[in-house]
């Protein structure tokens, strides 16, 4: 990696070498895949491609070859970071009002189910790009473990089954898709084998021909025909012209730590930086739990308001990035943040709504023995994406188009509102909340991220605050979660996560507190403690399927 390369962010740090490597992902089989690539001498970027492809097979509810994502790469040798943007784009025939019915209302079914809901996938192009530009092993070697898993099958786990039960009805509209994921005709039992021969063939085409194996030729033709047969508007040209983008990460500084995180078209990095800029004026650790949750929620509220108003794909719209990231702007936002009173969102603007819990999408974190890191969050959006796989491809389509604002001010599946900055346009990338992040000082480095739709950014905030408080990854991934997203105007909390006294205290300040009936998120973190030269990895205890492991390369 050349330091002269414009897109990379240069940071000066001393360069100790770890004597271990570590992978944490949402599936033990994907973690094993990453570890085996590292064991055979692959670097972090090789491992990232192999883990992404393995997750595409064994965690189809969350991410896949028919979806997209953001891969934040950090090279230890040159201290450079880049975000590989493999986000989906709107097809060429997409237009602003494509999900509105005759009365002007959003047709939610069209927005999330079947062919019209799918953006042009970015994941396969990103794997190819990362392998060619940063990897050290051939793409075919990196995809081989995923091909084996698709051909030989893997046992359905609790997450596969739970999330499929939520999408069963929709998937049954397309019997050929249902036959892949429900081979017995119904939602499988935990332990049932899921074999995906068509997906294996598509992965092989990618392994043999690079991105052209997916975006051109036989696979592309089947994808276009199948998508159109299910109400979609994809063309061969849409696939052929898909481009991966390399973006300069958002960086900010918080209490002596440097944060490296996701730039647009994710909203995550900007929102995270804004929240931290607001919070840096407070002594959070000296506060009562009511005060602390109040102040953090007020920072969340303000960042999510700006997300709704200003953020979108910077290749298409002007986003005031420098302003939003400035410490002065945060100081302005603090002027109306009262320590003794909630600020009603209505005094900042608009309507409340509902959003579902989220733990599909996937995140993995890894560090290789040279200290290179990858923090990657990948998605097909809702569980099992659009619930449709074009026949003969095994490619489950994403329903990422719902991350656009289908109508100004109208909530999407996560209750997120948006306006013209995130309106649909041909080839535009839909705004994301995915926030793969690296937080570092001279002494400690954290690699972390999570799925969870609109709640991703607030989970990463709580996780990194816990890291900065001195804790390790098992603690960050476990911290009880609370969330405010401007609209609806309430603090959402995990079941039994706050005492009745704390809830009373927040309500007395004017907050509405909503205890959800389930937890959310699936955070995967790795930490390298440079001062002791030790590594730790942890997966979210909320799901049993995750795998987190550290392998020592020298005897201590
Ligand atoms: O890009 C985004 O922000 C969403 N498509 C992510 C969806 C997600 O995290 C679903 N998980 N609950």
Coordinates of C-alpha atoms and ligand atoms in Angstrom, one line a residue:
X1 CA 0.0 0.0 0.0
X2 CA 1.5 3.3 -1.1
X3 CA 1.3 6.2 1.4
X4 CA 1.1 8.5 -1.6
X5 CA -2.3 7.0 -2.5
X6 CA -4.7 9.9 -2.1
X7 CA -7.6 8.1 -0.6
X8 CA -5.7 6.7 2.4
X9 CA -5.6 8.4 5.7
X10 CA -2.1 8.7 7.1
X11 CA -1.7 8.5 10.9
X12 CA 1.6 8.4 12.7
X13 CA 2.0 5.7 15.3
X14 CA 4.7 3.5 16.6
X15 CA 4.6 0.0 15.1
X16 CA 4.8 -2.8 17.5
X17 CA 4.0 -6.3 16.1
X18 CA 1.3 -8.5 17.6
X19 CA 2.2 -12.0 18.3
X20 CA -1.2 -13.3 17.6
X21 CA -4.1 -13.0 15.2
X22 CA -7.9 -12.9 15.9
X23 CA -11.2 -13.2 14.1
X24 CA -14.7 -12.5 15.5
X25 CA -17.7 -13.1 13.3
X26 CA -21.4 -14.0 13.6
X27 CA -20.8 -17.6 12.6
X28 CA -18.3 -20.1 14.0
X29 CA -17.8 -21.6 10.5
X30 CA -16.9 -18.2 9.0
X31 CA -14.5 -17.5 11.9
X32 CA -12.8 -20.8 11.3
X33 CA -12.5 -20.0 7.6
X34 CA -10.8 -16.7 8.4
X35 CA -8.4 -18.3 10.9
X36 CA -7.5 -21.0 8.3
X37 CA -6.6 -18.4 5.7
X38 CA -4.5 -16.5 8.3
X39 CA -2.8 -19.8 9.3
X40 CA -1.8 -20.5 5.7
X41 CA -0.1 -17.1 5.5
X42 CA -2.9 -15.0 4.1
X43 CA -3.2 -11.4 5.3
X44 CA -6.1 -9.6 7.0
X45 CA -7.6 -8.6 3.6
X46 CA -7.5 -12.2 2.3
X47 CA -9.2 -13.3 5.5
X48 CA -11.8 -10.6 5.1
X49 CA -12.8 -11.9 1.7
X50 CA -12.9 -15.5 2.8
X51 CA -15.0 -14.6 5.9
X52 CA -17.4 -12.5 3.8
X53 CA -17.9 -15.3 1.4
X54 CA -18.4 -17.9 4.1
X55 CA -20.9 -15.7 5.9
X56 CA -22.8 -15.3 2.5
X57 CA -23.3 -19.1 2.6
X58 CA -23.9 -19.9 6.3
X59 CA -25.7 -16.7 7.4
X60 CA -27.9 -16.0 4.4
X61 CA -30.4 -14.0 6.5
X62 CA -27.8 -11.3 7.1
X63 CA -25.5 -10.7 4.2
X64 CA -24.5 -12.3 0.9
X65 CA -23.3 -12.3 -2.7
X66 CA -26.6 -10.6 -3.6
X67 CA -26.0 -7.8 -1.1
X68 CA -23.4 -5.2 -0.2
X69 CA -21.3 -3.7 2.6
X70 CA -18.4 -1.6 3.8
X71 CA -15.0 -3.0 4.5
X72 CA -12.8 -0.7 6.5
X73 CA -9.1 -1.8 5.9
X74 CA -6.2 -0.6 8.0
X75 CA -2.6 -1.3 7.2
X76 CA -0.4 -1.5 10.2
X77 CA 2.8 -1.0 8.3
X78 CA 1.9 2.3 6.7
X79 CA -0.8 3.3 9.2
X80 CA -3.2 3.9 6.4
X81 CA -6.9 3.2 6.2
X82 CA -9.4 3.0 3.4
X83 CA -13.1 2.1 3.2
X84 CA -14.0 -0.2 0.4
X85 CA -17.5 0.7 -0.5
X86 CA -19.4 -2.2 -2.0
X87 CA -22.8 -0.7 -1.3
X88 CA -25.6 -1.6 -3.7
X89 CA -26.8 1.1 -6.2
X90 CA -30.2 1.8 -7.6
X91 CA -30.8 0.2 -11.0
X92 CA -30.8 2.6 -14.0
X93 CA -34.6 2.5 -14.4
X94 CA -35.1 3.5 -10.8
X95 CA -36.8 6.8 -10.1
X96 CA -37.9 8.9 -7.1
X97 CA -41.5 7.8 -6.9
X98 CA -41.1 4.1 -7.9
X99 CA -42.6 2.8 -4.6
X100 CA -45.6 5.2 -4.5
X101 CA -49.1 3.9 -5.4
X102 CA -51.8 5.9 -7.2
X103 CA -52.8 7.7 -4.0
X104 CA -49.1 8.7 -3.4
X105 CA -48.7 6.3 -0.5
X106 CA -45.6 4.1 -0.2
X107 CA -46.3 0.5 -1.2
X108 CA -44.3 -1.2 1.5
X109 CA -44.6 -4.6 -0.1
X110 CA -42.9 -3.4 -3.3
X111 CA -40.2 -1.6 -1.2
X112 CA -39.1 -4.7 0.6
X113 CA -40.2 -7.9 -1.2
X114 CA -39.2 -9.4 -4.5
X115 CA -37.4 -8.1 -7.5
X116 CA -38.2 -4.4 -7.3
X117 CA -36.8 -4.1 -3.8
X118 CA -33.3 -5.1 -4.9
X119 CA -30.3 -2.8 -5.5
X120 CA -27.5 -3.9 -7.8
X121 CA -25.3 -6.0 -5.6
X122 CA -21.8 -4.7 -4.6
X123 CA -20.5 -7.6 -2.5
X124 CA -19.0 -9.8 -5.2
X125 CA -17.2 -6.8 -6.9
X126 CA -15.8 -5.8 -3.5
X127 CA -14.5 -9.2 -2.7
X128 CA -12.7 -9.3 -6.1
X129 CA -11.4 -5.7 -5.6
X130 CA -10.0 -6.4 -2.1
X131 CA -8.4 -9.7 -3.2
X132 CA -6.8 -8.2 -6.3
X133 CA -5.6 -4.9 -4.7
X134 CA -4.8 -5.9 -1.1
X135 CA -4.8 -9.6 -0.8
X136 CA -1.9 -12.0 -1.2
X137 CA -3.8 -15.2 -2.2
X138 CA -5.8 -15.8 -5.4
X139 CA -9.6 -15.1 -5.2
X140 CA -10.2 -18.8 -6.0
X141 CA -8.4 -19.9 -2.8
X142 CA -10.3 -17.3 -0.8
X143 CA -13.7 -18.5 -2.1
X144 CA -13.0 -22.2 -1.9
X145 CA -14.1 -22.6 1.8
X146 CA -17.4 -20.9 0.9
X147 CA -17.9 -23.1 -2.1
X148 CA -17.3 -26.2 0.0
X149 CA -19.8 -25.0 2.6
X150 CA -22.4 -24.3 -0.2
X151 CA -21.8 -27.7 -1.8
X152 CA -21.6 -29.8 1.2
X153 CA -24.1 -27.9 3.3
X154 CA -24.1 -26.5 6.8
X155 CA -26.4 -27.1 9.8
X156 CA -29.1 -24.5 10.3
X157 CA -28.6 -22.7 13.6
X158 CA -31.0 -20.8 15.9
X159 CA -30.6 -17.5 14.1
X160 CA -31.2 -19.1 10.6
X161 CA -34.4 -20.6 11.9
X162 CA -35.6 -17.6 14.0
X163 CA -35.1 -15.1 11.2
X164 CA -36.5 -17.4 8.5
X165 CA -39.7 -17.8 10.5
X166 CA -40.1 -14.0 10.0
X167 CA -39.8 -14.2 6.2
X168 CA -41.4 -17.6 5.5
X169 CA -44.7 -16.2 4.2
X170 CA -43.0 -13.9 1.7
X171 CA -40.4 -16.5 0.6
X172 CA -43.2 -19.0 -0.1
X173 CA -44.3 -16.7 -3.0
X174 CA -41.3 -18.0 -4.9
X175 CA -41.3 -21.8 -4.6
X176 CA -37.8 -22.1 -6.1
X177 CA -36.4 -19.8 -3.5
X178 CA -38.3 -21.5 -0.7
X179 CA -36.9 -24.9 -1.9
X180 CA -33.3 -23.7 -1.2
X181 CA -33.9 -22.3 2.3
X182 CA -36.7 -24.7 3.4
X183 CA -35.7 -27.9 1.7
X184 CA -38.3 -29.9 3.6
X185 CA -41.1 -27.5 2.7
X186 CA -41.1 -25.7 6.0
X187 CA -38.7 -23.7 8.3
X188 CA -35.9 -26.2 9.1
X189 CA -35.1 -27.4 12.6
X190 CA -31.9 -26.4 14.2
X191 CA -29.3 -28.8 12.9
X192 CA -31.0 -29.5 9.5
X193 CA -28.5 -29.4 6.6
X194 CA -28.8 -26.6 4.1
X195 CA -27.1 -27.3 0.8
X196 CA -26.9 -24.6 -1.9
X197 CA -25.6 -26.1 -5.2
X198 CA -26.6 -23.1 -7.4
X199 CA -24.9 -20.7 -5.0
X200 CA -21.8 -22.9 -5.2
X201 CA -21.9 -22.6 -9.0
X202 CA -22.2 -18.8 -8.9
X203 CA -19.3 -18.6 -6.4
X204 CA -17.2 -20.8 -8.8
X205 CA -18.0 -18.5 -11.7
X206 CA -16.7 -15.6 -9.5
X207 CA -13.6 -17.6 -8.5
X208 CA -12.8 -18.5 -12.1
X209 CA -13.5 -15.2 -13.8
X210 CA -13.3 -12.5 -11.1
X211 CA -16.1 -9.9 -11.1
X212 CA -17.1 -10.7 -14.7
X213 CA -18.2 -14.1 -13.6
X214 CA -21.0 -12.4 -11.7
X215 CA -21.7 -9.1 -13.5
X216 CA -21.5 -10.5 -17.0
X217 CA -22.3 -13.7 -18.9
X218 CA -24.5 -16.5 -17.8
X219 CA -24.9 -15.5 -14.1
X220 CA -25.8 -11.9 -15.0
X221 CA -28.3 -13.1 -17.6
X222 CA -30.0 -15.3 -15.1
X223 CA -30.0 -12.6 -12.5
X224 CA -31.6 -10.1 -14.8
X225 CA -34.2 -12.5 -16.2
X226 CA -35.1 -13.7 -12.7
X227 CA -35.3 -10.2 -11.2
X228 CA -37.5 -9.0 -14.0
X229 CA -39.8 -12.1 -13.6
X230 CA -40.3 -11.0 -10.0
X231 CA -41.2 -7.4 -10.7
X232 CA -37.7 -6.0 -10.9
X233 CA -36.1 -3.6 -13.4
X234 CA -32.5 -4.7 -13.5
X235 CA -30.7 -4.7 -16.9
X236 CA -27.4 -6.3 -18.0
X237 CA -26.0 -2.8 -18.3
X238 CA -26.8 -2.1 -14.6
X239 CA -24.7 -5.1 -13.6
X240 CA -21.8 -4.5 -16.0
X241 CA -21.4 -0.9 -14.9
X242 CA -21.4 -1.5 -11.1
X243 CA -18.3 0.0 -9.5
X244 CA -16.6 -0.4 -6.2
X245 CA -15.6 2.9 -4.7
X246 CA -12.6 3.6 -2.4
X247 CA -13.4 6.2 0.2
X248 CA -11.4 8.1 2.7
X249 CA -12.7 7.1 6.2
X250 CA -14.2 9.6 8.6
X251 CA -11.6 10.3 11.4
X252 CA -12.1 12.1 14.6
X253 CA -10.5 12.4 17.9
X254 CA -12.2 11.7 21.3
X255 CA -10.5 11.9 24.7
X256 CA -7.1 10.9 23.4
X257 CA -8.4 8.2 21.0
X258 CA -8.5 8.3 17.3
X259 CA -11.6 7.0 15.6
X260 CA -11.5 5.6 12.0
X261 CA -15.0 4.9 10.7
X262 CA -17.4 4.8 7.8
X263 CA -17.9 7.8 5.5
X264 CA -21.0 8.4 3.3
X265 CA -22.8 6.7 1.8
X266 CA -23.0 5.4 5.3
X267 CA -24.4 7.9 7.8
X268 CA -22.6 6.0 10.6
X269 CA -19.2 7.7 10.8
X270 CA -20.6 11.2 10.6
X271 CA -23.3 10.5 13.2
X272 CA -20.8 8.8 15.5
X273 CA -18.4 11.7 15.2
X274 CA -21.1 14.2 15.9
X275 CA -22.3 12.3 19.0
X276 CA -18.7 12.1 20.4
X277 CA -18.1 15.8 19.6
X278 CA -21.2 16.7 21.6
X279 CA -20.3 14.3 24.4
X280 CA -16.6 15.3 24.8
X281 CA -17.6 18.3 26.9
X282 CA -19.1 16.1 29.6
X283 CA -17.5 13.9 32.3
X284 CA -19.7 10.8 31.5
X285 CA -18.0 8.6 34.1
X286 CA -18.7 11.1 36.9
X287 CA -22.4 11.2 36.1
X288 CA -25.3 9.2 37.6
X289 CA -26.8 6.6 35.3
X290 CA -29.8 8.8 34.7
X291 CA -27.7 11.8 33.7
X292 CA -25.4 9.7 31.6
X293 CA -28.2 8.0 29.6
X294 CA -30.0 11.4 29.3
X295 CA -26.9 13.2 27.9
X296 CA -26.0 10.4 25.5
X297 CA -29.6 10.1 24.3
X298 CA -29.7 13.9 23.6
X299 CA -26.5 13.5 21.6
X300 CA -28.1 10.6 19.7
X301 CA -31.3 12.6 19.0
X302 CA -29.3 15.5 17.5
X303 CA -27.1 13.3 15.3
X304 CA -30.1 11.4 13.9
X305 CA -31.9 14.6 13.1
X306 CA -29.0 15.7 11.0
X307 CA -28.8 12.2 9.4
X308 CA -32.5 12.6 8.3
X309 CA -32.0 16.1 6.9
X310 CA -28.6 16.1 5.3
X311 CA -27.1 12.7 4.6
X312 CA -27.1 10.8 1.3
X313 CA -24.7 9.6 -1.4
X314 CA -22.1 12.3 -1.7
X315 CA -21.5 11.3 -5.4
X316 CA -25.0 12.7 -6.0
X317 CA -25.8 15.3 -3.3
X318 CA -23.9 17.9 -1.4
X319 CA -23.5 16.9 2.2
X320 CA -22.0 19.5 4.5
X321 CA -19.5 16.9 5.9
X322 CA -17.0 19.3 7.2
X323 CA -19.6 21.4 9.0
X324 CA -21.2 18.3 10.6
X325 CA -17.9 17.0 11.8
X326 CA -16.7 20.3 13.2
X327 CA -16.3 20.8 17.0
X328 CA -17.8 24.2 16.7
X329 CA -21.0 22.8 15.2
X330 CA -21.2 20.3 18.1
X331 CA -20.7 23.2 20.5
X332 CA -23.7 24.8 18.8
X333 CA -25.8 21.7 19.3
X334 CA -24.8 21.6 23.0
X335 CA -26.3 25.1 23.6
X336 CA -29.8 23.7 23.5
X337 CA -28.9 20.5 25.3
X338 CA -30.3 20.9 28.9
X339 CA -28.9 18.7 31.6
X340 CA -32.2 18.9 33.5
X341 CA -34.7 18.4 30.7
X342 CA -35.3 16.3 27.5
X343 CA -35.5 18.3 24.3
X344 CA -38.6 17.2 22.5
X345 CA -37.8 16.1 19.0
X346 CA -40.8 18.1 17.8
X347 CA -39.0 21.2 18.8
X348 CA -36.3 20.1 16.3
X349 CA -39.2 18.8 14.0
X350 CA -41.8 15.8 12.9
X351 CA -43.8 12.5 13.4
X352 CA -43.2 9.4 15.5
X353 CA -43.3 5.8 14.1
X354 CA -42.3 2.2 14.8
X355 CA -39.4 0.1 13.7
X356 CA -38.6 -3.6 14.1
X357 CA -35.8 -5.0 16.1
X358 CA -32.7 -5.8 14.1
X359 CA -30.0 -8.4 14.3
X360 CA -29.7 -9.5 10.7
X361 CA -26.9 -7.9 8.7
X362 CA -23.5 -9.0 9.9
X363 CA -20.3 -7.6 11.2
X364 CA -16.9 -9.1 11.6
X365 CA -13.6 -7.8 13.0
X366 CA -10.2 -9.2 12.5
X367 CA -6.5 -8.5 13.1
X368 CA -3.6 -10.4 11.5
X369 CA -0.2 -11.2 12.9
X370 CA 1.3 -8.1 11.2
X371 CA -1.3 -5.9 12.9
X372 CA -3.4 -5.2 9.8
X373 CA -7.1 -4.9 10.6
X374 CA -10.5 -5.2 8.9
X375 CA -13.7 -4.0 10.3
X376 CA -16.6 -5.0 8.0
X377 CA -20.3 -4.6 8.1
X378 CA -22.3 -6.4 5.4
X379 CA -26.0 -6.7 4.6
X380 CA -28.9 -7.8 2.5
X381 CA -31.0 -5.4 4.6
X382 CA -34.1 -7.2 6.2
X383 CA -33.8 -10.9 7.2
X384 CA -33.2 -12.9 4.0
X385 CA -33.2 -9.6 2.0
X386 CA -36.0 -9.5 -0.6
X387 CA -36.7 -13.2 0.1
X388 CA -36.2 -14.0 -3.5
X389 CA -33.3 -15.7 -5.4
X390 CA -33.4 -15.6 -9.2
X391 CA -33.8 -19.2 -10.4
X392 CA -30.5 -21.0 -11.2
X393 CA -28.3 -18.5 -9.4
X394 CA -28.7 -19.3 -5.6
X395 CA -28.2 -15.5 -5.2
X396 CA -30.6 -14.2 -2.5
X397 CA -31.4 -10.6 -3.5
X398 CA -31.1 -7.8 -1.1
X399 CA -33.9 -5.3 -0.4
X400 CA -31.6 -2.4 0.2
X401 CA -33.7 -0.1 -1.9
X402 CA -35.7 0.5 1.3
X403 CA -32.7 2.3 2.7
X404 CA -33.6 5.2 0.3
X405 CA -36.3 7.6 1.4
X406 CA -39.2 6.3 -0.8
X407 CA -41.1 9.5 0.1
X408 CA -39.9 12.6 1.9
X409 CA -40.5 12.3 5.6
X410 CA -42.0 8.8 5.4
X411 CA -40.3 6.2 7.6
X412 CA -38.6 3.1 6.1
X413 CA -38.5 -0.3 7.8
X414 CA -36.4 1.0 10.6
X415 CA -38.5 4.1 11.2
X416 CA -35.8 6.3 9.7
X417 CA -37.0 9.3 7.8
X418 CA -35.2 11.1 5.1
X419 CA -35.7 13.8 2.5
X420 CA -34.2 14.8 -0.8
X421 CA -30.6 14.0 0.1
X422 CA -31.6 10.3 0.2
X423 CA -34.2 10.3 -2.6
X424 CA -34.0 7.5 -5.2
X425 CA -32.0 8.3 -8.3
X426 CA -30.6 5.9 -10.9
X427 CA -27.1 4.5 -9.9
X428 CA -27.2 6.3 -6.6
X429 CA -26.2 4.5 -3.4
X430 CA -28.8 4.4 -0.6
X431 CA -27.9 5.8 2.7
X432 CA -26.7 3.3 5.2
X433 CA -26.2 3.1 9.0
X434 CA -23.5 0.5 8.9
X435 CA -20.5 1.7 11.0
X436 CA -17.5 -0.6 10.8
X437 CA -15.0 1.2 13.2
X438 CA -11.5 1.1 14.5
X439 CA -10.6 3.1 17.7
X440 CA -7.0 3.5 18.6
X441 CA -4.4 5.0 20.9
X442 CA -0.7 4.2 21.2
X443 CA -1.7 1.6 23.8
X444 CA -4.9 0.0 22.7
X445 CA -6.8 -0.7 19.5
X446 CA -10.5 -1.8 19.2
X447 CA -12.0 -3.2 16.0
X448 CA -15.8 -3.3 16.3
X449 CA -19.2 -3.0 14.6
X450 CA -22.6 -4.6 14.6
X451 CA -25.8 -5.1 12.6
X452 CA -29.1 -3.5 13.8
X453 CA -30.5 -1.2 11.2
X454 CA -31.0 2.3 12.5
X455 CA -29.5 1.2 15.9
X456 CA -26.1 0.3 14.6
X457 CA -24.6 3.7 15.2
X458 CA -25.8 4.0 18.8
X459 CA -24.6 0.4 19.6
X460 CA -21.1 1.3 18.2
X461 CA -21.2 4.5 20.3
X462 CA -22.0 2.5 23.5
X463 CA -19.4 -0.1 22.6
X464 CA -16.6 2.3 22.0
X465 CA -17.4 4.4 25.1
X466 CA -17.0 1.1 27.1
X467 CA -13.7 0.4 25.4
X468 CA -12.5 3.9 26.2
X469 CA -13.6 3.3 29.8
X470 CA -10.8 0.6 29.8
X471 CA -12.8 -2.5 29.1
X472 CA -12.2 -5.4 26.8
X473 CA -14.4 -6.8 23.9
X474 CA -16.5 -9.2 26.0
X475 CA -17.7 -6.1 27.9
X476 CA -18.3 -3.9 24.8
X477 CA -20.4 -6.6 23.1
X478 CA -22.4 -7.2 26.2
X479 CA -23.2 -3.7 27.4
X480 CA -27.0 -3.2 27.8
X481 CA -28.2 -1.1 25.0
X482 CA -30.3 2.0 24.7
X483 CA -31.2 4.0 21.7
X484 CA -32.6 7.3 20.5
X485 CA -33.1 8.1 16.8
X486 CA -34.8 11.5 16.9
X487 CA -38.1 10.0 15.6
X488 CA -39.8 8.3 17.3
X489 CA -39.1 10.6 20.3
X490 CA -38.3 8.0 22.8
X491 CA -35.4 6.1 24.4
X492 CA -35.7 2.5 23.5
X493 CA -34.1 0.0 26.0
X494 CA -33.4 -3.7 26.0
X495 CA -35.5 -5.9 28.3
X496 CA -34.6 -5.5 32.0
X497 CA -31.6 -3.4 31.2
X498 CA -32.4 -0.4 33.4
X499 CA -33.6 -0.3 37.0
X500 CA -37.1 1.1 37.7
X501 CA -35.4 4.0 39.5
X502 CA -33.3 4.9 36.4
X503 CA -36.4 4.7 34.2
X504 CA -38.3 7.0 36.6
X505 CA -35.4 9.4 36.6
X506 CA -35.4 9.6 32.8
X507 CA -39.1 10.1 32.7
X508 CA -38.9 12.8 35.2
X509 CA -36.5 14.6 32.8
X510 CA -39.2 14.4 30.1
X511 CA -38.1 11.3 28.2
X512 CA -40.4 8.5 27.1
X513 CA -38.7 5.2 27.8
X514 CA -39.8 2.2 25.8
X515 CA -38.7 -1.2 27.0
X516 CA -38.6 -3.5 23.9
X517 CA -39.5 -7.2 24.2
X518 CA -36.2 -8.3 22.8
X519 CA -32.6 -7.4 22.7
X520 CA -31.0 -6.1 19.5
X521 CA -27.7 -6.2 17.6
X522 CA -24.9 -8.8 17.1
X523 CA -21.6 -7.0 17.9
X524 CA -18.2 -8.6 17.1
X525 CA -15.1 -7.1 18.5
X526 CA -11.4 -7.6 18.6
X527 CA -8.9 -5.7 20.8
X528 CA -5.2 -5.5 20.6
X529 CA -3.7 -4.3 23.8
X530 CA -0.4 -2.9 22.5
X531 CA 1.0 -2.1 26.0
X532 CA 0.8 -5.8 27.0
X533 CA 0.9 -7.1 23.4
X534 CA -2.1 -9.3 24.0
X535 CA -5.3 -9.8 21.9
X536 CA -8.8 -10.5 22.8
X537 CA -11.9 -11.3 20.7
X538 CA -15.5 -11.6 21.6
X539 CA -18.8 -12.3 20.0
X540 CA -22.2 -10.9 21.1
X541 CA -23.7 -13.2 23.8
X542 CA -27.2 -12.4 22.4
X543 CA -26.7 -15.1 19.8
X544 CA -25.1 -18.4 20.2
X545 CA -23.8 -18.9 16.7
X546 CA -20.9 -16.4 16.8
X547 CA -17.3 -17.4 16.8
X548 CA -14.4 -15.4 18.3
X549 CA -10.9 -16.7 18.6
X550 CA -7.4 -15.6 19.2
X551 CA -4.5 -17.6 17.9
X552 CA -1.0 -17.0 19.4
X553 CA 1.8 -17.1 16.9
X554 CA 4.6 -17.3 19.5
X555 CA 4.8 -19.1 22.8
X556 CA 4.6 -16.7 25.7
Ligands
LIG1 O1 -27.4 -0.3 5.5 C1 -28.2 -0.2 6.5 O2 -28.1 0.7 7.3 C2 -29.2 -1.3 6.7 N1 -29.5 -1.9 5.4 C3 -28.7 -2.3 7.6 C4 -29.7 -3.3 8.0 C5 -29.5 -4.0 9.3 O3 -28.6 -3.7 10.0 C6 -30.5 -5.0 9.6 N2 -30.2 -5.5 10.9 N3 -30.9 -5.5 11.7

